[in-house]
Coordinates of C-alpha atoms in Angstrom, one line a residue:
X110 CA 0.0 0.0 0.0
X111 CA 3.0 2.7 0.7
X112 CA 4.3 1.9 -2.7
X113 CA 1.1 2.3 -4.2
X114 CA 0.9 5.8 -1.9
X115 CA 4.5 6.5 -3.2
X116 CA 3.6 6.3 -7.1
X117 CA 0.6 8.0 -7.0
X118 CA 2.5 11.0 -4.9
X119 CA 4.9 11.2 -7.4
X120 CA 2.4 11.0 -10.7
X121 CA 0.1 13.6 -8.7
X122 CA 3.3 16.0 -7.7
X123 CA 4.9 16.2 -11.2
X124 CA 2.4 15.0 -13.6
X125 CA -1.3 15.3 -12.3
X126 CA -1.0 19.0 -10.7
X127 CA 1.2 20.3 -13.5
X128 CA -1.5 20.9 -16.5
X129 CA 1.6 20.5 -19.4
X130 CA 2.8 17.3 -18.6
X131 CA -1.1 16.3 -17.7
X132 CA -1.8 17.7 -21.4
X133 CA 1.5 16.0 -23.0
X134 CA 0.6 12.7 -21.2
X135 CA -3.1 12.4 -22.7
X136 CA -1.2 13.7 -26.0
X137 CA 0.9 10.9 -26.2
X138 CA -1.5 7.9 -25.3
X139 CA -3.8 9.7 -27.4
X140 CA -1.5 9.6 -30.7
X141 CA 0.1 6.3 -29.5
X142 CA -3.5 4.8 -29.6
X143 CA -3.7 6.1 -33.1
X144 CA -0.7 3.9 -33.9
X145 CA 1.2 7.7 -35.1
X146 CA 5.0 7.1 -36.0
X147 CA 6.8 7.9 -33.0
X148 CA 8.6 11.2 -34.3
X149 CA 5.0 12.3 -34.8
X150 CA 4.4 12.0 -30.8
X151 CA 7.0 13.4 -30.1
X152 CA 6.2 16.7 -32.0
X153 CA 3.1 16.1 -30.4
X154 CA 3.9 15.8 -27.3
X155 CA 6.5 18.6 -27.6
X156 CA 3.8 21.1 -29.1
X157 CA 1.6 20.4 -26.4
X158 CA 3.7 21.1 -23.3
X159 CA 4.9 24.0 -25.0
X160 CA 1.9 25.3 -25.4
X161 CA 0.1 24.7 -22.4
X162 CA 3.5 26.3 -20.7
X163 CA 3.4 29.3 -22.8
X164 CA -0.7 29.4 -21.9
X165 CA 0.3 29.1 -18.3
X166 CA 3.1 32.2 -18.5
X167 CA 0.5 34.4 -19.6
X168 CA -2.1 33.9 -17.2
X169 CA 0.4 33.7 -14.2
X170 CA 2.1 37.3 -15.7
X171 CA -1.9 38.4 -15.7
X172 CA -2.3 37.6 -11.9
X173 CA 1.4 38.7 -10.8
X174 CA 0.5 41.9 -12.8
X175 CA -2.2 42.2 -10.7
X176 CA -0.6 42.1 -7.6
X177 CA -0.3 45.3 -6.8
X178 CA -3.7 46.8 -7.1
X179 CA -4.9 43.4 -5.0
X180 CA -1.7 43.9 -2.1
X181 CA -2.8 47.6 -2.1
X182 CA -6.3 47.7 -1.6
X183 CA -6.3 45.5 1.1
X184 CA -3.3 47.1 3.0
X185 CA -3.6 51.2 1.7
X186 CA -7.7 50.8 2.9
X187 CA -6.8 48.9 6.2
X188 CA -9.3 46.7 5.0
X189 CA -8.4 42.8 7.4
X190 CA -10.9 40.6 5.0
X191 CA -10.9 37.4 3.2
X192 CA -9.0 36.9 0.0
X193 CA -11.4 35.1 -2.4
X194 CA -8.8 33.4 -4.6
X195 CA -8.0 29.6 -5.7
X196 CA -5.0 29.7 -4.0
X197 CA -5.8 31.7 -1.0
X198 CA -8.4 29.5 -0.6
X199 CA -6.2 26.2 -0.7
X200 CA -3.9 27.7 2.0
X201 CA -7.2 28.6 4.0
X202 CA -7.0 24.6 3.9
X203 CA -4.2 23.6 4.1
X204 CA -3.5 25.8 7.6
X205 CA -7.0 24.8 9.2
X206 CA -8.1 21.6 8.2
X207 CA -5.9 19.9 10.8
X208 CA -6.9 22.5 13.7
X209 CA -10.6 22.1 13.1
X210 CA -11.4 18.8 11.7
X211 CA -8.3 16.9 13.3
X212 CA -7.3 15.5 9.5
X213 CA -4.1 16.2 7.7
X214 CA -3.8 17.8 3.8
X215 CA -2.8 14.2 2.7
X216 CA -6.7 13.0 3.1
X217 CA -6.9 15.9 0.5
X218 CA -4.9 14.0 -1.9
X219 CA -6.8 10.8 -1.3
X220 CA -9.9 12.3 -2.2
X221 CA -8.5 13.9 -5.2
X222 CA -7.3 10.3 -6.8
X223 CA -10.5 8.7 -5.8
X224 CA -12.7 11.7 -7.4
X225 CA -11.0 11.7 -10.5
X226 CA -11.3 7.5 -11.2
X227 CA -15.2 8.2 -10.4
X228 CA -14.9 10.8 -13.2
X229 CA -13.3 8.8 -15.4
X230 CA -15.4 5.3 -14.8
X231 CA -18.7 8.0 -15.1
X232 CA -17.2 9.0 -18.9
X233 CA -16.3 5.4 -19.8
X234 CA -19.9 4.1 -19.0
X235 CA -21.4 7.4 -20.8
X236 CA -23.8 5.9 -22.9
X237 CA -25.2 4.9 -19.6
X238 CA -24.4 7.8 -17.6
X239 CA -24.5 10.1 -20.3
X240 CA -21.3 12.1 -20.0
X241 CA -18.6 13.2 -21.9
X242 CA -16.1 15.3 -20.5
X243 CA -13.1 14.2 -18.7
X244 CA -11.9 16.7 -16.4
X245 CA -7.8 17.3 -17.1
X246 CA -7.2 20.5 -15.0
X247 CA -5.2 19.4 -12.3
X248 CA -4.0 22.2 -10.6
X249 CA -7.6 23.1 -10.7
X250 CA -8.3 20.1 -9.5
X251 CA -6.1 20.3 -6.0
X252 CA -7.9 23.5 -5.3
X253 CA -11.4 22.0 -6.1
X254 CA -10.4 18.7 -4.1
X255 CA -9.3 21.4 -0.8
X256 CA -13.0 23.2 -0.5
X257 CA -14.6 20.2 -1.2
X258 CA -13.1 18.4 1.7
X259 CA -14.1 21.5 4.2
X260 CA -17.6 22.0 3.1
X261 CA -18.2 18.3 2.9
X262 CA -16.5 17.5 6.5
X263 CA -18.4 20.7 7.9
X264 CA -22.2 19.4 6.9
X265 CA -21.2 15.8 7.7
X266 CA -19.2 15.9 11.4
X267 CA -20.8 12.7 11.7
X268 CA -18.4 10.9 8.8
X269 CA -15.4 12.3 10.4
X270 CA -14.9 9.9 12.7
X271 CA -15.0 6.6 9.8
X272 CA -12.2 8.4 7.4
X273 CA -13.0 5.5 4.5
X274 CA -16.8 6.4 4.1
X275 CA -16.2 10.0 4.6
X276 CA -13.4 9.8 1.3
X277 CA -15.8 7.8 -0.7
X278 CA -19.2 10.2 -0.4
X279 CA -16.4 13.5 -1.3
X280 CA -15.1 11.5 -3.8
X281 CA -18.4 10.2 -5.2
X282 CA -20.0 14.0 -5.0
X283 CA -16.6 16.1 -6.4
X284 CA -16.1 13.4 -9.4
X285 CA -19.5 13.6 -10.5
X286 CA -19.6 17.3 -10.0
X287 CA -16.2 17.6 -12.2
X288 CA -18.1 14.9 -15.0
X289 CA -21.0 16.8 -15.0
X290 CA -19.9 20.6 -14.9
X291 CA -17.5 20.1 -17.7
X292 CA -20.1 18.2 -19.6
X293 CA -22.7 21.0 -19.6
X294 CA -20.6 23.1 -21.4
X295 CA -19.9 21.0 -23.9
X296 CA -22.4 22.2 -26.4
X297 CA -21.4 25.8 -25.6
X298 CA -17.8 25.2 -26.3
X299 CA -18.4 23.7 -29.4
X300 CA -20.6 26.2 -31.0
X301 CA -17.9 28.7 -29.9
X302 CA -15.4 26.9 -31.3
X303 CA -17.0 25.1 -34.6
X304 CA -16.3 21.5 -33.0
X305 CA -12.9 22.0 -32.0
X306 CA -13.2 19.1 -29.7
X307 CA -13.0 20.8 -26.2
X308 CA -14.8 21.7 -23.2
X309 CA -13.9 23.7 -20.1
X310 CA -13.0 22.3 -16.9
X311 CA -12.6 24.9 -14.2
X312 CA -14.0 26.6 -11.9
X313 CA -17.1 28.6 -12.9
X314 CA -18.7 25.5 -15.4
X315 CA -22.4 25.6 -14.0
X316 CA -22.0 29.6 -14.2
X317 CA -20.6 29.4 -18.1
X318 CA -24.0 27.0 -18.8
X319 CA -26.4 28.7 -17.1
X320 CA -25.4 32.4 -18.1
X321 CA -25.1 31.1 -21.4
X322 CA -28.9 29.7 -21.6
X323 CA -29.7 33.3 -19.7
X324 CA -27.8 34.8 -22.6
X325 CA -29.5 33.5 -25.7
X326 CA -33.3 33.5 -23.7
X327 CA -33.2 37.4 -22.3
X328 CA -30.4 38.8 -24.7
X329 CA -30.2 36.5 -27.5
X330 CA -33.8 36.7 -29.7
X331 CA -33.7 38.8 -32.6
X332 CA -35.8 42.2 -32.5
X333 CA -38.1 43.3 -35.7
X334 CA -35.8 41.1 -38.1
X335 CA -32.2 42.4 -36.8
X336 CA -29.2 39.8 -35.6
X337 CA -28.4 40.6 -31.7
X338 CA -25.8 42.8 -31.7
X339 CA -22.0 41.3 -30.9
X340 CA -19.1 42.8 -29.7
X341 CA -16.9 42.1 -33.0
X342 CA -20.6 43.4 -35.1
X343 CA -19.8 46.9 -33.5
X344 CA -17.8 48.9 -35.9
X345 CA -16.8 52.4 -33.9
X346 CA -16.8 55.6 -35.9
X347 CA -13.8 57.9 -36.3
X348 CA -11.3 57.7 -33.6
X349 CA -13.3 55.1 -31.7
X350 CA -12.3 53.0 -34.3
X351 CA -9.2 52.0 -32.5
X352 CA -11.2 50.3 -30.2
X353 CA -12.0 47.9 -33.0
X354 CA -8.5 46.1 -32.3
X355 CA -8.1 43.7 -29.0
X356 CA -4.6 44.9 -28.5
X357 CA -5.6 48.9 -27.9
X358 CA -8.9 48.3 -26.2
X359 CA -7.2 46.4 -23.5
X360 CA -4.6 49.0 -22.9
X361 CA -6.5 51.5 -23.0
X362 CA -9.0 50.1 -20.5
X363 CA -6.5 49.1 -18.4
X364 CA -4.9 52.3 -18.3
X365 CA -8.2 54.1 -17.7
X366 CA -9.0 51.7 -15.0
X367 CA -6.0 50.3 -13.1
X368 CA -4.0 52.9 -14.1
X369 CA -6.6 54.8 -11.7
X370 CA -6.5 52.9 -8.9
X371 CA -2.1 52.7 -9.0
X372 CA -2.3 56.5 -9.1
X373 CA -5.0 56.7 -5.8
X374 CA -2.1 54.3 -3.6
X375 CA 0.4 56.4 -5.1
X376 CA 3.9 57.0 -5.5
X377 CA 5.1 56.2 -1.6
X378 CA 2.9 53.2 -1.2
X379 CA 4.4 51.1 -3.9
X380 CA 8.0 51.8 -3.3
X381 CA 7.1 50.7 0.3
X382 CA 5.3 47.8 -0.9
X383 CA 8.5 46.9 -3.1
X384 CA 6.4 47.6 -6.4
X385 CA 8.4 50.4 -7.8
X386 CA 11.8 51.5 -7.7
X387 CA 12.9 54.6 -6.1
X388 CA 14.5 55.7 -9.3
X389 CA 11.3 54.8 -11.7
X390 CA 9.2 57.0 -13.1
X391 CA 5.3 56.5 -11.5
X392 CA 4.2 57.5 -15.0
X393 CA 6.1 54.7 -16.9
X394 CA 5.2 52.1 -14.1
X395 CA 1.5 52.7 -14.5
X396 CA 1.6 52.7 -18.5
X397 CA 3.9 49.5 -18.6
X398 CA 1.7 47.8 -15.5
X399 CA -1.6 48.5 -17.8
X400 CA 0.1 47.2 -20.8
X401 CA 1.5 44.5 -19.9
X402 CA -2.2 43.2 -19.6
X403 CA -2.2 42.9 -23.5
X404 CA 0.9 41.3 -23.8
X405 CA 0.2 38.6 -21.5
X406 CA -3.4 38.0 -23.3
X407 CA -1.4 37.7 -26.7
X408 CA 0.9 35.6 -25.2
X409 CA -2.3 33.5 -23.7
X410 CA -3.7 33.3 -26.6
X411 CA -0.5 31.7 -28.8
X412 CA 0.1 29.1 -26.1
X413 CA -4.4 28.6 -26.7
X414 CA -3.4 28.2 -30.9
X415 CA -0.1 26.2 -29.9
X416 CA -1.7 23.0 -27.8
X417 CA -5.6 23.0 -28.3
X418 CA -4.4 21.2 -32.6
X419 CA -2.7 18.8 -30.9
X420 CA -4.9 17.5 -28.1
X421 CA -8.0 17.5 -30.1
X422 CA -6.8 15.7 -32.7
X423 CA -5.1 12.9 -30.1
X424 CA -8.2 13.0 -27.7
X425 CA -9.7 11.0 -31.0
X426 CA -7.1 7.9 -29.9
X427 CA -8.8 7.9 -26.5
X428 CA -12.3 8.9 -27.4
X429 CA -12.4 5.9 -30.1
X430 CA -10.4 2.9 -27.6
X431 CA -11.1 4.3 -24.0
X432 CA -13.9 6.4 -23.9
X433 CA -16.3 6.4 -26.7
X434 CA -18.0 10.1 -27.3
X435 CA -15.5 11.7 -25.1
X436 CA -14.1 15.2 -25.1
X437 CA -11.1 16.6 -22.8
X438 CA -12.0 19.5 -20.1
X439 CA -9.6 21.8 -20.3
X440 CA -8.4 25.2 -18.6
X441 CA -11.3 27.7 -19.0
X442 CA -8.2 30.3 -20.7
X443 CA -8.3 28.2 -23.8
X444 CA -11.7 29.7 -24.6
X445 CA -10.0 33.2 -25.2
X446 CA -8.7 32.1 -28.5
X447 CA -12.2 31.7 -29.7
X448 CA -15.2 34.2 -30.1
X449 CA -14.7 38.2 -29.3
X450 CA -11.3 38.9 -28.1
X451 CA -12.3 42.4 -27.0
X452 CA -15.2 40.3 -24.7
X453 CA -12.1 39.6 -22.4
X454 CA -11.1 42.8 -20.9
X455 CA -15.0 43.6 -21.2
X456 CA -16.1 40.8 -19.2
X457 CA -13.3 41.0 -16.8
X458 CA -14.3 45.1 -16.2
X459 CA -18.0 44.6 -15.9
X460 CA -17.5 41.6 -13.3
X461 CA -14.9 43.7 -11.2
X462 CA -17.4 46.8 -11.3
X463 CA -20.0 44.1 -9.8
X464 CA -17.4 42.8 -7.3
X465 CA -16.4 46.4 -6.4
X466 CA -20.4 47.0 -5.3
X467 CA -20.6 43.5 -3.2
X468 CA -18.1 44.6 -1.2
X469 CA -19.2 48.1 -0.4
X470 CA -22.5 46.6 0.4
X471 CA -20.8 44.1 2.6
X472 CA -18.8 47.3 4.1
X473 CA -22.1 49.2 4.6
X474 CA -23.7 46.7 5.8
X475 CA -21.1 46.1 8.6
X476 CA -20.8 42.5 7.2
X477 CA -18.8 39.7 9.9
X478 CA -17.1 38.9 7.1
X479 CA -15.5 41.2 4.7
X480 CA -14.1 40.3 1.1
X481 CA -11.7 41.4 -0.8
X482 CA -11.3 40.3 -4.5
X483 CA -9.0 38.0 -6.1
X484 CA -7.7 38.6 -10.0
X485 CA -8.2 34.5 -10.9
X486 CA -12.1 34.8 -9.8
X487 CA -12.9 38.4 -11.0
X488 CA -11.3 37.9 -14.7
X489 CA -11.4 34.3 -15.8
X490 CA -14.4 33.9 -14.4
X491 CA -16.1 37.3 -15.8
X492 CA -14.3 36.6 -19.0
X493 CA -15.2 33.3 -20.1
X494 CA -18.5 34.1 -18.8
X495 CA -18.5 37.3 -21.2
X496 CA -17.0 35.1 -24.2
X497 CA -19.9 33.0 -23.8
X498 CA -22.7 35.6 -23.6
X499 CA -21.3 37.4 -26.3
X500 CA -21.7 34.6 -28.8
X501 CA -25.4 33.9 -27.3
X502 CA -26.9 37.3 -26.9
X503 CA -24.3 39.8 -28.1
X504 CA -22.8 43.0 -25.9
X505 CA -25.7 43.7 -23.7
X506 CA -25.2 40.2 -22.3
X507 CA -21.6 40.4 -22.3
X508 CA -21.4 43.2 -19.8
X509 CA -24.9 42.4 -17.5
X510 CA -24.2 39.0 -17.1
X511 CA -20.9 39.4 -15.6
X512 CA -21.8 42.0 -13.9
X513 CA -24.2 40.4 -12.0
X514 CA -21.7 37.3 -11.3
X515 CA -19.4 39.7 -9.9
X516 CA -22.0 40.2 -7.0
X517 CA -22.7 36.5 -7.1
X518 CA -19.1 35.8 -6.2
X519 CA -18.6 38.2 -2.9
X520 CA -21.9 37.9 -1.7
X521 CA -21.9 34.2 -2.0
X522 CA -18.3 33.6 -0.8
X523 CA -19.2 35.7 2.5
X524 CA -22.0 33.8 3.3
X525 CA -20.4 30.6 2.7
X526 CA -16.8 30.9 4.4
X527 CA -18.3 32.7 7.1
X528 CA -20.6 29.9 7.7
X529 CA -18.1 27.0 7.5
X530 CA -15.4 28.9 9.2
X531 CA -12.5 29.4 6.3
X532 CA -12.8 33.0 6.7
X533 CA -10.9 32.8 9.6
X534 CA -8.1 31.2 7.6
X535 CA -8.2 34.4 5.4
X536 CA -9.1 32.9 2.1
X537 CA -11.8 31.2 0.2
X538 CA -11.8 29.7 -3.7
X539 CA -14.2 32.5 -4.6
X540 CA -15.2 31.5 -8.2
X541 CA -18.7 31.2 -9.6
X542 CA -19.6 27.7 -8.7
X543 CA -17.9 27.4 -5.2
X544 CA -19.9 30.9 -4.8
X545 CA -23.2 30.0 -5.9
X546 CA -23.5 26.5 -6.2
X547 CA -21.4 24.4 -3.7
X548 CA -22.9 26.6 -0.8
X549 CA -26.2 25.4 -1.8
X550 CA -25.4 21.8 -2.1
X551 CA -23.6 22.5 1.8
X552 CA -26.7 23.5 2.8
X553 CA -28.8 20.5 1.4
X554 CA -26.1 18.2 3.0
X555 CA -25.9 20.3 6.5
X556 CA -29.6 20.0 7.1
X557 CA -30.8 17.0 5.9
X558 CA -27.9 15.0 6.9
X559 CA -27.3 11.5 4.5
X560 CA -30.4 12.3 2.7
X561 CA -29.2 15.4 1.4
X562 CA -25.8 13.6 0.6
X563 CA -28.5 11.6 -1.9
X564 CA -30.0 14.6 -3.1
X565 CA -27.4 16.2 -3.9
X566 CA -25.7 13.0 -6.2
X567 CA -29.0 12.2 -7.5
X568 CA -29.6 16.1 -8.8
X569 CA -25.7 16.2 -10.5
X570 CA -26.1 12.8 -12.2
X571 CA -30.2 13.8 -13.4
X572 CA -28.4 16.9 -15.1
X573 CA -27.1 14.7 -17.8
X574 CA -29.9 12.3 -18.2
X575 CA -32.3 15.8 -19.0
X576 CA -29.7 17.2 -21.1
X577 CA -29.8 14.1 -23.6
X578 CA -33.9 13.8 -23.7
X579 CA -33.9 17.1 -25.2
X580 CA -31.5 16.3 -28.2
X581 CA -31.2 12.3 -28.0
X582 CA -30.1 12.8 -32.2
X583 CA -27.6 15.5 -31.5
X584 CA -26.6 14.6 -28.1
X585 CA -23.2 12.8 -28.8
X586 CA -23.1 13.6 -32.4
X587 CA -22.0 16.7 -31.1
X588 CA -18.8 15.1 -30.3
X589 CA -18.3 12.6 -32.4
X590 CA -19.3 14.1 -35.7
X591 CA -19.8 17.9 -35.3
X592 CA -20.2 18.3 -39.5
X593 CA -23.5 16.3 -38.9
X594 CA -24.3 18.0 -36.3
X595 CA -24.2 21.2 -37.8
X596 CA -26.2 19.5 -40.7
X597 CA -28.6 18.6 -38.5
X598 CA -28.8 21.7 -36.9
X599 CA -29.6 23.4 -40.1
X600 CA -32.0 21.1 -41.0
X601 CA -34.3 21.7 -37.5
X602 CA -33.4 25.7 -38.3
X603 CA -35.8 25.4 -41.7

């Protein structure tokens, strides 16, 4: 049993929480299924680390960009709140799981191995189950696997005494929630796409589904004849033309916005906080701060175009031996090489302007728990949310929408970590689902006990079930032959 401990600490240290070599692994037993000369996997393989690490330096230069304006309006405000943040949150675990529920992290990783084979055996009996997604996002994952663990421990005390059972109902509730989540989006992802052979497996998929059926219902019909409006439809006159290209609209945001907020800390608060150099110009700072959002988006968006040819086209190999119908989950980033890029910056502003109100409220309100908000929560949530509404029901969607999840993710992570007692650990995960939805499923399990454990399993694994009686034809066509689908998409359209 400690070897078998051993291997899987090693595979989940270097392979499972590091998304390139997860990605290059699922490459190569993808292409080695589809018996590909072995130079050719290795180019795959190669292309696809590469890409997922150039991916992965442009959306940790978007949150260490960030850094600043985060650090300083916690510390220049005096404001002693709760960071909602994946990785705040995780440390929130990882510093009081042992003081309040007498277990160690390790349990953490237990759960995390056993989730992820429920995930897997759910995909590989999909015409059963009905799902299609196989969640790959292991760093994602980990952070998942942490909150789980607390909320799940905190409704069911009971379980913590009989450590086997209590791993087996997480395990049974996170893999089914990481199965189904990343397989409601599938359709979504696709039409964004045109069947590139994807989904999204992160942290906000019940928020990208359901914002993206409130999109095309409130937003999306058309009105006396006219298409809905897009983003990329707008064509700005005169100077507001420039507007028109991704790469000036996000600077120039940024610099209207954050270049703001660096100017209210001001000069002697960054050079105390170790942001800027004594000798630096403030001006310079703030323009190359703002800017820097743009090149990290374009360098995003090449790691995106660099990986997402080579895993689709080796997630056949699997989907054909292993696990008929399937698609891989992947990091919800990927989705910003696809549809409006100027919904990105958009999304992100709209859902920090929502954020920005929560916590006001929650400061007026003289709130037991105050927030303060993360980058990873406020912009990849906001934006893949805003890439999504976009393509359903065009700009007026893209900015309400996220908007109104900005609020969704303060109010909902101050209700919840206050509750279960991570505030006092000074983080929470913060994103649209473990705002919105995993407090209610707490809830269901806190109060009605082992029942509500049932509930709760018998709701995630329905979702899938209802999803394929409204399209049994087009259901896994999607996946398997999108071509068709589109064919037969048409065809209902006439």
């Amino acid at each position: 049993m400690d070897t078998l401990m051993k291997i899987w600490s090693y595979f989940s240290t270097n392979i499972l929480q590091q998304p390139a070599f997860m990605i290059g692994l699922i490459v190569m037993l993808g292409y080695i299924l589809l018996k590909k000369p072995w130079y050719d996997v290795l180019a795959g393989v190669i292309k696809a680390v590469v890409g997922y690490m150039i991916l992965a330096v442009g959306s940790g230069g978007l949150v260490s960009n960030f850094r600043p304006v985060l650090v300083g309006l916690k510390d220049r405000f005096n404001l002693n709140a709760m960071v909602i943040d994946p990785y705040f949150g995780q440390n929130a675990v990882t510093a009081g799981v042992e003081e309040v529920f007498g277990k160690s992290f390790g349990d953490v990783m237990i759960l995390l191995l056993i989730a992820f084979i429920v995930n897997i055996l759910l995909v590989r009996f999909g015409k059963l189950t009905k799902l299609r997604a196989l969640f790959t996002t292991g760093h994602v994952q980990v952070q998942q696997a942490s909150t789980a663990y607390w909320l799940i421990a905190f409704a069911l005390p009971g379980l913590l005494a009989q450590n086997v059972a209590l791993l087996i109902v997480m395990a049974v509730l996170l893999g089914a929630y990481w199965a189904v989540g990343s397989n409601l989006i599938v359709k979504p992802c696709q039409e964004l796409t045109d069947g590139a052979g994807f989904t999204l497996a992160h942290q906000q998929m019940f928020g990208i589904a359901l914002n993206s059926w409130l999109a095309e219902k409130l937003f999306g019909k058309k009105k006396e004849g006219k298409e809905v409006k897009k983003i990329e439809d707008i064509q700005l006159p005169g100077f507001m033309s420039i507007f028109n290209e991704n790469m000036v609209c996000t600077s120039i945001l940024m610099l209207a916005f954050f270049g703001a907020i660096l100017v209210v800390l001001g000069r002697d608060y960054l050079i105390a906080g170790g942001f800027l150099k004594e000798t630096e110009s403030m001006l310079f700072f703030v323009i190359k701060t703002c800017l820097n959002f743009a090149v990290y988006l374009a360098i995003l968006q090449l790691g995106v175009r660099t990986f997402v040819t080579e895993l689709t086209q080796s997630f056949q190999g699997i989907a054909d031996k292993l696990l008929p119908g399937s698609v891989p989950g992947v990091d919800c980033a990927v989705a910003f090489g696809f549809g409006s890029a100027n919904a990105v910056p958009l999304g992100f502003l709209a859902g920090f302007a929502g954020q920005i109100i929560a916590i006001i409220a929650l400061i007026f309100l003289q709130s037991p728990v105050l927030v303060i908000c993360g980058f990873v929560p406020v912009f990849f949530d906001n934006a893949s949310i805003a890439i999504f509404a976009n393509e359903k029901g065009g700009i007026k969607a893209a900015l309400i929408l996220p908007f109104l999840s900005g609020l969704a993710q303060v109010f909902g992570s101050a209700l919840i970590a206050g509750w279960v007692g991570m505030a006092a650990y000074g983080g929470y995960l913060g994103m649209w689902d473990w705002a919105v939805v995993w407090p209610v499923m707490t809830v269901v399990m806190k109060y009605l006990s082992y029942v509500g454990v049932a509930i709760v399993a018998i709701i995630l694994l329905a979702i899938p079930q209802l999803q394929y009686r409204k399209d049994k034809e087009g259901y896994f066509l999607i996946t398997e032959d999108y071509e068709a689908y589109k064919e037969l998409k048409a065809k209902r359209a006439k």
